[in-house]
PDB file of C-alpha atoms in Angstrom:
ATOM      1  CA  PRO A 378     132.917 105.226 167.357  1.00  0.00           C
ATOM      2  CA  VAL A 379     130.888 103.267 169.895  1.00  0.00           C
ATOM      3  CA  ILE A 380     127.298 103.998 171.010  1.00  0.00           C
ATOM      4  CA  ALA A 381     126.921 103.061 174.678  1.00  0.00           C
ATOM      5  CA  SER A 382     123.388 104.412 175.247  1.00  0.00           C
ATOM      6  CA  PHE A 383     120.859 107.069 174.263  1.00  0.00           C
ATOM      7  CA  THR A 384     118.169 108.925 176.129  1.00  0.00           C
ATOM      8  CA  PRO A 385     115.209 109.122 175.921  1.00  0.00           C
ATOM      9  CA  ALA A 386     114.469 105.674 174.495  1.00  0.00           C
ATOM     10  CA  ALA A 387     111.383 106.939 172.644  1.00  0.00           C
ATOM     11  CA  GLY A 388     109.898 110.185 171.412  1.00  0.00           C
ATOM     12  CA  ILE A 389     108.039 112.035 168.703  1.00  0.00           C
ATOM     13  CA  PRO A 390     109.720 113.762 165.757  1.00  0.00           C
ATOM     14  CA  GLY A 391     111.395 116.907 167.093  1.00  0.00           C
ATOM     15  CA  THR A 392     112.574 115.223 170.308  1.00  0.00           C
ATOM     16  CA  VAL A 393     116.200 115.930 171.245  1.00  0.00           C
ATOM     17  CA  VAL A 394     118.047 112.656 171.894  1.00  0.00           C
ATOM     18  CA  THR A 395     121.383 112.511 173.738  1.00  0.00           C
ATOM     19  CA  ILE A 396     123.636 109.735 172.431  1.00  0.00           C
ATOM     20  CA  SER A 397     126.462 108.690 174.762  1.00  0.00           C
ATOM     21  CA  GLY A 398     129.536 106.696 173.817  1.00  0.00           C
ATOM     22  CA  LYS A 399     133.145 107.150 172.835  1.00  0.00           C
ATOM     23  CA  SER A 400     135.331 108.055 169.891  1.00  0.00           C
ATOM     24  CA  PHE A 401     132.687 110.297 168.308  1.00  0.00           C
ATOM     25  CA  GLY A 402     135.346 112.799 167.256  1.00  0.00           C
ATOM     26  CA  ARG A 403     134.180 116.329 166.539  1.00  0.00           C
ATOM     27  CA  GLY A 404     131.570 115.882 163.828  1.00  0.00           C
ATOM     28  CA  GLY A 405     129.634 113.626 161.543  1.00  0.00           C
ATOM     29  CA  ALA A 406     126.028 112.576 161.008  1.00  0.00           C
ATOM     30  CA  VAL A 407     123.317 110.791 162.953  1.00  0.00           C
ATOM     31  CA  SER A 408     120.373 108.886 161.523  1.00  0.00           C
ATOM     32  CA  PHE A 409     117.293 107.294 163.053  1.00  0.00           C
ATOM     33  CA  ASN A 410     116.558 104.077 161.153  1.00  0.00           C
ATOM     34  CA  GLY A 411     118.024 105.729 158.044  1.00  0.00           C
ATOM     35  CA  ALA A 412     116.387 109.159 158.434  1.00  0.00           C
ATOM     36  CA  ILE A 413     119.049 111.866 158.746  1.00  0.00           C
ATOM     37  CA  ALA A 414     118.792 113.895 161.960  1.00  0.00           C
ATOM     38  CA  THR A 415     119.430 117.571 162.532  1.00  0.00           C
ATOM     39  CA  MET A 416     122.293 118.080 164.952  1.00  0.00           C
ATOM     40  CA  VAL A 417     122.294 120.278 168.037  1.00  0.00           C
ATOM     41  CA  PRO A 418     125.643 122.136 168.122  1.00  0.00           C
ATOM     42  CA  SER A 419     127.083 120.279 171.111  1.00  0.00           C
ATOM     43  CA  TRP A 420     128.900 117.307 169.504  1.00  0.00           C
ATOM     44  CA  THR A 421     131.755 116.045 171.682  1.00  0.00           C
ATOM     45  CA  GLY A 422     133.901 112.924 171.675  1.00  0.00           C
ATOM     46  CA  THR A 423     131.524 111.229 174.161  1.00  0.00           C
ATOM     47  CA  ALA A 424     128.107 112.846 173.646  1.00  0.00           C
ATOM     48  CA  ILE A 425     125.952 113.911 170.713  1.00  0.00           C
ATOM     49  CA  LYS A 426     122.561 115.624 170.688  1.00  0.00           C
ATOM     50  CA  ALA A 427     120.356 114.957 167.674  1.00  0.00           C
ATOM     51  CA  ILE A 428     116.797 115.922 166.805  1.00  0.00           C
ATOM     52  CA  VAL A 429     114.494 113.087 165.709  1.00  0.00           C
ATOM     53  CA  PRO A 430     113.571 113.883 162.065  1.00  0.00           C
ATOM     54  CA  GLN A 431     109.977 114.197 160.840  1.00  0.00           C
ATOM     55  CA  ASP A 432     110.346 111.131 158.599  1.00  0.00           C
ATOM     56  CA  ALA A 433     111.888 108.884 161.269  1.00  0.00           C
ATOM     57  CA  THR A 434     110.575 105.422 162.026  1.00  0.00           C
ATOM     58  CA  SER A 435     111.413 103.143 164.931  1.00  0.00           C
ATOM     59  CA  GLY A 436     114.779 101.411 164.615  1.00  0.00           C
ATOM     60  CA  LYS A 437     118.503 101.693 165.234  1.00  0.00           C
ATOM     61  CA  ILE A 438     120.420 104.942 165.673  1.00  0.00           C
ATOM     62  CA  THR A 439     123.539 105.255 163.540  1.00  0.00           C
ATOM     63  CA  VAL A 440     126.461 107.633 164.193  1.00  0.00           C
ATOM     64  CA  GLN A 441     128.686 108.243 161.170  1.00  0.00           C
ATOM     65  CA  THR A 442     132.083 109.896 161.713  1.00  0.00           C
ATOM     66  CA  PRO A 443     135.179 110.287 159.546  1.00  0.00           C
ATOM     67  CA  ALA A 444     136.667 107.360 161.530  1.00  0.00           C
ATOM     68  CA  GLY A 445     133.733 105.003 160.849  1.00  0.00           C
ATOM     69  CA  SER A 446     130.200 104.314 161.996  1.00  0.00           C
ATOM     70  CA  ALA A 447     128.439 102.861 165.028  1.00  0.00           C
ATOM     71  CA  VAL A 448     124.936 101.391 165.332  1.00  0.00           C
ATOM     72  CA  SER A 449     122.936 101.280 168.559  1.00  0.00           C
ATOM     73  CA  SER A 450     122.285  97.847 170.058  1.00  0.00           C
ATOM     74  CA  THR A 451     118.649  98.763 170.832  1.00  0.00           C
ATOM     75  CA  ASP A 452     115.937 100.523 168.857  1.00  0.00           C
ATOM     76  CA  PHE A 453     114.788 104.091 169.335  1.00  0.00           C
ATOM     77  CA  ASN A 454     110.973 104.039 169.281  1.00  0.00           C
ATOM     78  CA  VAL A 455     109.311 106.818 167.323  1.00  0.00           C
ATOM     79  CA  ASN A 456     105.923 107.593 168.821  1.00  0.00           C
ATOM     80  CA  TYR A 457     103.611 109.711 166.746  1.00  0.00           C
ATOM     81  CA  PRO A 458     100.958 111.736 168.541  1.00  0.00           C
ATOM     82  CA  LEU A 459      97.311 111.035 167.906  1.00  0.00           C
ATOM     83  CA  PRO A 460      95.883 112.926 164.933  1.00  0.00           C
ATOM     84  CA  ALA A 461      93.915 116.100 165.665  1.00  0.00           C
ATOM     85  CA  ILE A 462      91.263 117.782 163.499  1.00  0.00           C
ATOM     86  CA  ASN A 463      91.352 121.581 163.845  1.00  0.00           C
ATOM     87  CA  GLY A 464      88.705 122.279 161.213  1.00  0.00           C
ATOM     88  CA  PHE A 465      87.408 121.593 157.714  1.00  0.00           C
ATOM     89  CA  SER A 466      86.210 123.610 154.735  1.00  0.00           C
ATOM     90  CA  PRO A 467      83.588 123.954 153.412  1.00  0.00           C
ATOM     91  CA  ALA A 468      81.229 123.220 156.312  1.00  0.00           C
ATOM     92  CA  GLN A 469      78.556 121.750 154.052  1.00  0.00           C
ATOM     93  CA  GLY A 470      78.076 120.264 150.610  1.00  0.00           C
ATOM     94  CA  VAL A 471      76.501 117.626 148.422  1.00  0.00           C
ATOM     95  CA  PRO A 472      78.087 114.225 147.747  1.00  0.00           C
ATOM     96  CA  GLY A 473      81.155 114.774 145.572  1.00  0.00           C
ATOM     97  CA  THR A 474      82.027 118.149 147.151  1.00  0.00           C
ATOM     98  CA  SER A 475      85.780 118.522 147.754  1.00  0.00           C
ATOM     99  CA  VAL A 476      86.572 119.012 151.459  1.00  0.00           C
ATOM    100  CA  THR A 477      89.883 120.052 153.025  1.00  0.00           C
ATOM    101  CA  ILE A 478      90.480 118.872 156.596  1.00  0.00           C
ATOM    102  CA  VAL A 479      93.201 120.693 158.562  1.00  0.00           C
ATOM    103  CA  GLY A 480      94.911 119.578 161.752  1.00  0.00           C
ATOM    104  CA  ASN A 481      98.015 117.720 162.884  1.00  0.00           C
ATOM    105  CA  TRP A 482      99.626 114.294 162.654  1.00  0.00           C
ATOM    106  CA  PHE A 483      97.618 112.940 159.721  1.00  0.00           C
ATOM    107  CA  GLY A 484     100.567 110.944 158.442  1.00  0.00           C
ATOM    108  CA  LYS A 485     103.913 111.211 156.781  1.00  0.00           C
ATOM    109  CA  ASP A 486     105.580 110.427 153.492  1.00  0.00           C
ATOM    110  CA  GLY A 487     105.598 106.724 152.823  1.00  0.00           C
ATOM    111  CA  ALA A 488     102.875 105.954 155.355  1.00  0.00           C
ATOM    112  CA  ALA A 489      99.474 104.603 154.392  1.00  0.00           C
ATOM    113  CA  ALA A 490      96.791 107.179 153.667  1.00  0.00           C
ATOM    114  CA  PRO A 491      94.594 108.067 156.621  1.00  0.00           C
ATOM    115  CA  THR A 492      91.010 106.786 156.627  1.00  0.00           C
ATOM    116  CA  VAL A 493      88.359 109.517 156.518  1.00  0.00           C
ATOM    117  CA  GLU A 494      84.697 108.999 157.333  1.00  0.00           C
ATOM    118  CA  PHE A 495      81.725 111.354 157.117  1.00  0.00           C
ATOM    119  CA  ASN A 496      79.408 110.226 159.940  1.00  0.00           C
ATOM    120  CA  GLY A 497      80.567 106.629 159.435  1.00  0.00           C
ATOM    121  CA  THR A 498      80.614 106.606 155.615  1.00  0.00           C
ATOM    122  CA  VAL A 499      84.129 106.057 154.239  1.00  0.00           C
ATOM    123  CA  ALA A 500      85.472 108.734 151.874  1.00  0.00           C
ATOM    124  CA  THR A 501      88.290 108.542 149.328  1.00  0.00           C
ATOM    125  CA  VAL A 502      91.437 110.499 150.258  1.00  0.00           C
ATOM    126  CA  SER A 503      92.973 112.205 147.217  1.00  0.00           C
ATOM    127  CA  ALA A 504      95.898 113.963 148.969  1.00  0.00           C
ATOM    128  CA  TRP A 505      97.308 114.232 152.474  1.00  0.00           C
ATOM    129  CA  SER A 506     100.175 115.619 154.483  1.00  0.00           C
ATOM    130  CA  GLN A 507     101.027 115.904 158.144  1.00  0.00           C
ATOM    131  CA  THR A 508      98.589 118.847 158.485  1.00  0.00           C
ATOM    132  CA  SER A 509      96.033 118.581 155.657  1.00  0.00           C
ATOM    133  CA  ILE A 510      93.744 116.053 153.964  1.00  0.00           C
ATOM    134  CA  THR A 511      91.825 116.530 150.720  1.00  0.00           C
ATOM    135  CA  THR A 512      88.804 114.281 150.238  1.00  0.00           C
ATOM    136  CA  ALA A 513      85.262 114.380 148.820  1.00  0.00           C
ATOM    137  CA  VAL A 514      81.885 113.863 150.456  1.00  0.00           C
ATOM    138  CA  PRO A 515      81.023 110.211 149.730  1.00  0.00           C
ATOM    139  CA  GLU A 516      77.715 109.045 148.259  1.00  0.00           C
ATOM    140  CA  GLY A 517      75.353 107.986 151.032  1.00  0.00           C
ATOM    141  CA  ALA A 518      76.939 110.232 153.669  1.00  0.00           C
ATOM    142  CA  ALA A 519      74.701 111.869 156.258  1.00  0.00           C
ATOM    143  CA  THR A 520      75.181 115.009 158.316  1.00  0.00           C
ATOM    144  CA  GLY A 521      77.528 114.357 161.241  1.00  0.00           C
ATOM    145  CA  ARG A 522      81.127 114.383 162.447  1.00  0.00           C
ATOM    146  CA  ILE A 523      84.177 113.810 160.277  1.00  0.00           C
ATOM    147  CA  SER A 524      86.687 111.273 161.592  1.00  0.00           C
ATOM    148  CA  VAL A 525      90.308 110.656 160.595  1.00  0.00           C
ATOM    149  CA  ALA A 526      92.115 107.415 161.498  1.00  0.00           C
ATOM    150  CA  THR A 527      95.847 106.766 161.086  1.00  0.00           C
ATOM    151  CA  ALA A 528      98.143 103.963 162.175  1.00  0.00           C
ATOM    152  CA  TRP A 529      98.677 105.925 165.421  1.00  0.00           C
ATOM    153  CA  GLY A 530      95.076 106.650 166.380  1.00  0.00           C
ATOM    154  CA  ALA A 531      91.926 108.528 165.430  1.00  0.00           C
ATOM    155  CA  ALA A 532      90.399 112.004 165.726  1.00  0.00           C
ATOM    156  CA  VAL A 533      86.834 113.272 165.414  1.00  0.00           C
ATOM    157  CA  SER A 534      85.811 116.787 164.381  1.00  0.00           C
ATOM    158  CA  ALA A 535      84.320 119.072 167.021  1.00  0.00           C
ATOM    159  CA  SER A 536      81.450 120.073 164.730  1.00  0.00           C
ATOM    160  CA  ASP A 537      79.206 118.413 162.173  1.00  0.00           C
ATOM    161  CA  PHE A 538      79.644 118.504 158.418  1.00  0.00           C
ATOM    162  CA  THR A 539      76.245 119.178 156.855  1.00  0.00           C
ATOM    163  CA  VAL A 540      75.438 116.945 153.873  1.00  0.00           C
ATOM    164  CA  ASN A 541      72.987 118.720 151.582  1.00  0.00           C
ATOM    165  CA  ALA A 542      70.640 116.878 149.260  1.00  0.00           C
ATOM    166  CA  ALA A 543      71.850 116.850 145.687  1.00  0.00           C
ATOM    167  CA  PRO A 544      69.904 119.283 143.503  1.00  0.00           C
ATOM    168  CA  PRO A 545      67.403 117.731 141.099  1.00  0.00           C
ATOM    169  CA  VAL A 546      68.590 117.047 137.556  1.00  0.00           C
ATOM    170  CA  ILE A 547      66.317 116.983 134.485  1.00  0.00           C
ATOM    171  CA  THR A 548      67.581 114.316 132.124  1.00  0.00           C
ATOM    172  CA  ASP A 549      64.803 114.373 129.499  1.00  0.00           C
ATOM    173  CA  PHE A 550      61.249 115.432 128.775  1.00  0.00           C
ATOM    174  CA  SER A 551      58.662 114.435 126.206  1.00  0.00           C
ATOM    175  CA  PRO A 552      57.079 115.686 124.031  1.00  0.00           C
ATOM    176  CA  ALA A 553      59.417 118.445 122.911  1.00  0.00           C
ATOM    177  CA  SER A 554      56.519 120.800 122.184  1.00  0.00           C
ATOM    178  CA  GLY A 555      52.801 121.142 122.681  1.00  0.00           C
ATOM    179  CA  ILE A 556      49.848 123.429 123.312  1.00  0.00           C
ATOM    180  CA  PRO A 557      48.798 124.560 126.807  1.00  0.00           C
ATOM    181  CA  GLY A 558      47.233 121.593 128.564  1.00  0.00           C
ATOM    182  CA  THR A 559      49.468 118.996 126.865  1.00  0.00           C
ATOM    183  CA  PRO A 560      50.730 116.423 129.424  1.00  0.00           C
ATOM    184  CA  VAL A 561      54.574 116.480 129.584  1.00  0.00           C
TER     185      VAL A 561
END
């Protein structure tokens, strides 16, 4: 097989790409920089339609057929959309409270963890997926917006997260007993 061209030259995961060439036969596999694509049932000897997989990264397109394989001469560029925050839960809490942020395009397997900030104070991300982030309210955070930054851009929540003051904690008292009027 020979890859002559592909269109479009860039897209987000889920984009249908038409690969043109010759000697494709009647079936095989397509990958985007090693990530296996889902095929659209229209494979011909000169044209293939493949869907850019969710785990794709920018790089060469490979067509594998029973007769051999072909690699594109140019890269397909995977463009990820900017992240979007749709909401978070709970809406308030003290430092240390676990918070789940929901939205889109927070990252993908193998990518660096997104950066989360509560009104400018960086939080630790404990888990993330394309649509969800689990984090905790960091010490020193103040009431304000939550932001998420990825390699592809940043998003800011539409509403504030309210940071409540931590409740008081009694660690000790002295003396252990006394009569009314005894200073404690």
